Amino acid sequence: MAAVLAGIGVANALRVPPIKDVTVAIRDLPPSFDGYRVVQLTDLHISRLFTSRWAQAVVDRTNASGADLIVVTGDFIDGSV
């Protein structure tokens, strides 16, 4: 059972993260920021487990989102790559 759950966890970790749309209402936001789109990438944990093809797929998906700003938060790299 532990091996099956570990396998499921690794499979989920290796998929390219989906984009989740969240609308945030900010009172008194200047009109110039109406519709401003931000992509937050967090806790990517890039390591030997993730191939350059995986990282490129994340970049491509992020760029295709049409965001006005991309921010990277959390752990970006794990270990020595």
Short mmCIF file of C-alpha atoms in Angstrom, two decimals:
data_model
loop_
_atom_site.label_atom_id
_atom_site.label_comp_id
_atom_site.label_asym_id
_atom_site.label_seq_id
_atom_site.Cartn_x
_atom_site.Cartn_y
_atom_site.Cartn_z
CA MET A 1 0.00 0.00 0.00
CA ALA A 2 2.83 2.39 0.86
CA ALA A 3 4.52 1.74 -2.51
CA VAL A 4 1.26 2.39 -4.39
CA LEU A 5 0.67 5.65 -2.52
CA ALA A 6 4.29 6.70 -3.09
CA GLY A 7 3.90 5.95 -6.80
CA ILE A 8 0.74 8.05 -6.98
CA GLY A 9 2.52 10.88 -5.17
CA VAL A 10 5.48 10.83 -7.55
CA ALA A 11 3.19 10.68 -10.60
CA ASN A 12 1.27 13.73 -9.36
CA ALA A 13 4.50 15.58 -8.64
CA LEU A 14 5.84 14.94 -12.14
CA ARG A 15 2.84 16.32 -14.00
CA VAL A 16 3.09 19.86 -15.30
CA PRO A 17 1.16 21.98 -12.79
CA PRO A 18 -2.24 23.16 -13.97
CA ILE A 19 -3.12 26.84 -13.98
CA LYS A 20 -5.78 27.77 -11.46
CA ASP A 21 -7.67 31.00 -12.12
CA VAL A 22 -8.46 33.03 -9.01
CA THR A 23 -10.18 36.41 -9.11
CA VAL A 24 -9.06 38.85 -6.42
CA ALA A 25 -11.12 41.97 -5.71
CA ILE A 26 -9.09 44.87 -4.34
CA ARG A 27 -10.91 47.95 -3.12
CA ASP A 28 -9.68 51.27 -4.56
CA LEU A 29 -7.45 49.54 -7.10
CA PRO A 30 -6.49 52.03 -9.82
CA PRO A 31 -8.46 51.41 -13.03
CA SER A 32 -5.22 50.84 -14.93
CA PHE A 33 -4.86 47.53 -13.05
CA ASP A 34 -8.35 46.27 -13.87
CA GLY A 35 -7.90 42.88 -15.50
CA TYR A 36 -4.20 42.71 -14.57
CA ARG A 37 -3.11 39.06 -14.62
CA VAL A 38 -0.47 37.56 -12.32
CA VAL A 39 0.92 34.02 -12.44
CA GLN A 40 2.49 32.74 -9.24
CA LEU A 41 4.79 29.74 -9.52
CA THR A 42 5.59 28.32 -6.12
CA ASP A 43 7.54 25.40 -4.71
CA LEU A 44 8.74 24.01 -8.04
CA HIS A 45 11.56 22.07 -6.32
CA ILE A 46 13.49 21.62 -9.57
CA SER A 47 15.95 18.76 -9.13
CA ARG A 48 17.28 15.74 -11.00
CA LEU A 49 13.80 14.23 -10.76
CA PHE A 50 12.46 16.89 -13.14
CA THR A 51 13.84 16.87 -16.68
CA SER A 52 14.57 19.95 -18.74
CA ARG A 53 11.53 18.96 -20.84
CA TRP A 54 9.34 19.25 -17.70
CA ALA A 55 10.81 22.66 -16.82
CA GLN A 56 10.32 23.84 -20.42
CA ALA A 57 6.69 22.67 -20.32
CA VAL A 58 6.13 24.74 -17.15
CA VAL A 59 7.72 27.78 -18.84
CA ASP A 60 5.65 27.27 -22.00
CA ARG A 61 2.38 26.88 -20.07
CA THR A 62 3.18 29.96 -17.98
CA ASN A 63 4.08 32.07 -21.00
CA ALA A 64 0.93 30.93 -22.84
CA SER A 65 -1.24 32.18 -19.96
CA GLY A 66 -0.88 35.78 -21.14
CA ALA A 67 0.00 37.07 -17.67
CA ASP A 68 1.13 40.64 -17.09
CA LEU A 69 3.44 39.56 -14.27
CA ILE A 70 5.06 36.23 -13.32
CA VAL A 71 6.33 35.75 -9.76
CA VAL A 72 8.30 32.80 -8.43
CA THR A 73 7.89 32.09 -4.73
CA GLY A 74 8.78 29.22 -2.45
CA ASP A 75 11.48 26.65 -3.11
CA PHE A 76 12.72 26.90 -6.69
CA ILE A 77 15.62 24.38 -6.70
CA ASP A 78 16.28 21.33 -4.51
CA GLY A 79 19.76 19.97 -3.97
CA SER A 80 22.50 20.30 -6.56
CA VAL A 81 21.32 20.45 -10.15
#
